[in-house]
């Protein structure tokens, strides 16, 4: 239902959350999912140290409440982030 979809979308991507998730962090999320939640491969692809990636994932957890290193949280985040903002 539209109301549920809007509520879930707003929960994940509220304006406050959007301000804290920079384009760099969003690219980190995309790369992490593209590499099947593999830390080493993602860090190598992004040319960053593995600890930098862990720091970014910790920041995402603090902002959104989803720990992307855990499969269930990663899938919930992925599904919620793919919800359309409105009926188009």
PDB file of C-alpha atoms in Angstrom:
ATOM      1  CA  UNK A   1       0.000   0.000   0.000  1.00  0.00           C
ATOM      2  CA  UNK A   2       1.114   3.528  -0.776  1.00  0.00           C
ATOM      3  CA  UNK A   3       0.974   4.759   2.834  1.00  0.00           C
ATOM      4  CA  UNK A   4       3.125   1.874   4.097  1.00  0.00           C
ATOM      5  CA  UNK A   5       5.605   2.353   1.284  1.00  0.00           C
ATOM      6  CA  UNK A   6       5.900   6.069   1.995  1.00  0.00           C
ATOM      7  CA  UNK A   7       6.336   5.466   5.730  1.00  0.00           C
ATOM      8  CA  UNK A   8       9.072   2.859   5.193  1.00  0.00           C
ATOM      9  CA  UNK A   9      10.845   5.022   2.633  1.00  0.00           C
ATOM     10  CA  UNK A  10      10.739   8.046   4.942  1.00  0.00           C
ATOM     11  CA  UNK A  11      12.034   5.946   7.832  1.00  0.00           C
ATOM     12  CA  UNK A  12      15.137   4.985   5.892  1.00  0.00           C
ATOM     13  CA  UNK A  13      15.735   8.081   3.813  1.00  0.00           C
ATOM     14  CA  UNK A  14      14.403  10.947   5.880  1.00  0.00           C
ATOM     15  CA  UNK A  15      15.740  14.400   5.110  1.00  0.00           C
ATOM     16  CA  UNK A  16      17.903  14.203   8.243  1.00  0.00           C
ATOM     17  CA  UNK A  17      19.357  10.857   7.176  1.00  0.00           C
ATOM     18  CA  UNK A  18      19.885  12.114   3.627  1.00  0.00           C
ATOM     19  CA  UNK A  19      21.971  15.011   4.912  1.00  0.00           C
ATOM     20  CA  UNK A  20      24.254  12.635   6.793  1.00  0.00           C
ATOM     21  CA  UNK A  21      24.712  10.168   3.929  1.00  0.00           C
ATOM     22  CA  UNK A  22      27.080  11.950   1.585  1.00  0.00           C
ATOM     23  CA  UNK A  23      27.520  10.920  -2.058  1.00  0.00           C
ATOM     24  CA  UNK A  24      30.757   9.215  -0.969  1.00  0.00           C
ATOM     25  CA  UNK A  25      28.878   7.123   1.582  1.00  0.00           C
ATOM     26  CA  UNK A  26      26.176   6.255  -0.953  1.00  0.00           C
ATOM     27  CA  UNK A  27      28.858   5.084  -3.418  1.00  0.00           C
ATOM     28  CA  UNK A  28      30.347   2.984  -0.623  1.00  0.00           C
ATOM     29  CA  UNK A  29      26.955   1.341  -0.089  1.00  0.00           C
ATOM     30  CA  UNK A  30      26.540   0.630  -3.821  1.00  0.00           C
ATOM     31  CA  UNK A  31      30.058  -0.842  -4.075  1.00  0.00           C
ATOM     32  CA  UNK A  32      29.536  -2.964  -0.965  1.00  0.00           C
ATOM     33  CA  UNK A  33      26.341  -4.465  -2.387  1.00  0.00           C
ATOM     34  CA  UNK A  34      27.914  -4.867  -5.833  1.00  0.00           C
ATOM     35  CA  UNK A  35      30.681  -6.926  -4.191  1.00  0.00           C
ATOM     36  CA  UNK A  36      28.275  -9.197  -2.296  1.00  0.00           C
ATOM     37  CA  UNK A  37      29.001  -7.633   1.128  1.00  0.00           C
ATOM     38  CA  UNK A  38      32.697  -8.512   0.856  1.00  0.00           C
ATOM     39  CA  UNK A  39      34.854  -6.015   2.771  1.00  0.00           C
ATOM     40  CA  UNK A  40      38.195  -6.786   1.145  1.00  0.00           C
ATOM     41  CA  UNK A  41      36.921  -6.766  -2.421  1.00  0.00           C
ATOM     42  CA  UNK A  42      34.974  -3.548  -1.868  1.00  0.00           C
ATOM     43  CA  UNK A  43      37.960  -1.787  -0.299  1.00  0.00           C
ATOM     44  CA  UNK A  44      40.194  -2.911  -3.159  1.00  0.00           C
ATOM     45  CA  UNK A  45      37.689  -1.776  -5.798  1.00  0.00           C
ATOM     46  CA  UNK A  46      37.309   1.631  -4.148  1.00  0.00           C
ATOM     47  CA  UNK A  47      41.072   2.028  -3.571  1.00  0.00           C
ATOM     48  CA  UNK A  48      40.567   2.605   0.156  1.00  0.00           C
ATOM     49  CA  UNK A  49      41.950   0.875   3.224  1.00  0.00           C
ATOM     50  CA  UNK A  50      39.769  -1.859   4.693  1.00  0.00           C
ATOM     51  CA  UNK A  51      39.581   0.050   7.984  1.00  0.00           C
ATOM     52  CA  UNK A  52      38.238   3.098   6.120  1.00  0.00           C
ATOM     53  CA  UNK A  53      35.463   0.931   4.731  1.00  0.00           C
ATOM     54  CA  UNK A  54      34.680  -0.392   8.205  1.00  0.00           C
ATOM     55  CA  UNK A  55      34.566   3.187   9.510  1.00  0.00           C
ATOM     56  CA  UNK A  56      32.081   4.133   6.770  1.00  0.00           C
ATOM     57  CA  UNK A  57      29.911   1.087   7.500  1.00  0.00           C
ATOM     58  CA  UNK A  58      29.906   2.056  11.181  1.00  0.00           C
ATOM     59  CA  UNK A  59      28.798   5.567  10.211  1.00  0.00           C
ATOM     60  CA  UNK A  60      25.958   4.118   8.116  1.00  0.00           C
ATOM     61  CA  UNK A  61      24.900   1.992  11.115  1.00  0.00           C
ATOM     62  CA  UNK A  62      24.861   5.026  13.407  1.00  0.00           C
ATOM     63  CA  UNK A  63      22.835   7.113  10.956  1.00  0.00           C
ATOM     64  CA  UNK A  64      20.330   4.515   9.723  1.00  0.00           C
ATOM     65  CA  UNK A  65      20.328   1.856  12.432  1.00  0.00           C
ATOM     66  CA  UNK A  66      21.152  -0.823   9.848  1.00  0.00           C
ATOM     67  CA  UNK A  67      24.430  -2.734  10.180  1.00  0.00           C
ATOM     68  CA  UNK A  68      25.190  -3.651   6.579  1.00  0.00           C
ATOM     69  CA  UNK A  69      27.717  -6.275   7.716  1.00  0.00           C
ATOM     70  CA  UNK A  70      24.761  -8.397   8.857  1.00  0.00           C
ATOM     71  CA  UNK A  71      22.845 -10.016   6.042  1.00  0.00           C
ATOM     72  CA  UNK A  72      19.350  -9.339   7.397  1.00  0.00           C
ATOM     73  CA  UNK A  73      20.086  -5.652   7.955  1.00  0.00           C
ATOM     74  CA  UNK A  74      21.735  -5.398   4.543  1.00  0.00           C
ATOM     75  CA  UNK A  75      18.724  -6.922   2.808  1.00  0.00           C
ATOM     76  CA  UNK A  76      16.252  -4.756   4.733  1.00  0.00           C
ATOM     77  CA  UNK A  77      18.284  -1.662   3.844  1.00  0.00           C
ATOM     78  CA  UNK A  78      18.508  -2.720   0.190  1.00  0.00           C
ATOM     79  CA  UNK A  79      14.768  -3.346  -0.097  1.00  0.00           C
ATOM     80  CA  UNK A  80      13.791  -0.140   1.696  1.00  0.00           C
ATOM     81  CA  UNK A  81      16.201   1.956  -0.355  1.00  0.00           C
ATOM     82  CA  UNK A  82      14.718   0.568  -3.582  1.00  0.00           C
ATOM     83  CA  UNK A  83      11.155   1.590  -2.714  1.00  0.00           C
ATOM     84  CA  UNK A  84       9.903   4.334  -4.996  1.00  0.00           C
ATOM     85  CA  UNK A  85       9.387   7.662  -3.281  1.00  0.00           C
ATOM     86  CA  UNK A  86       5.896   8.075  -4.721  1.00  0.00           C
ATOM     87  CA  UNK A  87       3.508   6.558  -7.242  1.00  0.00           C
ATOM     88  CA  UNK A  88       4.834   7.416 -10.681  1.00  0.00           C
TER      89      UNK A  88
END
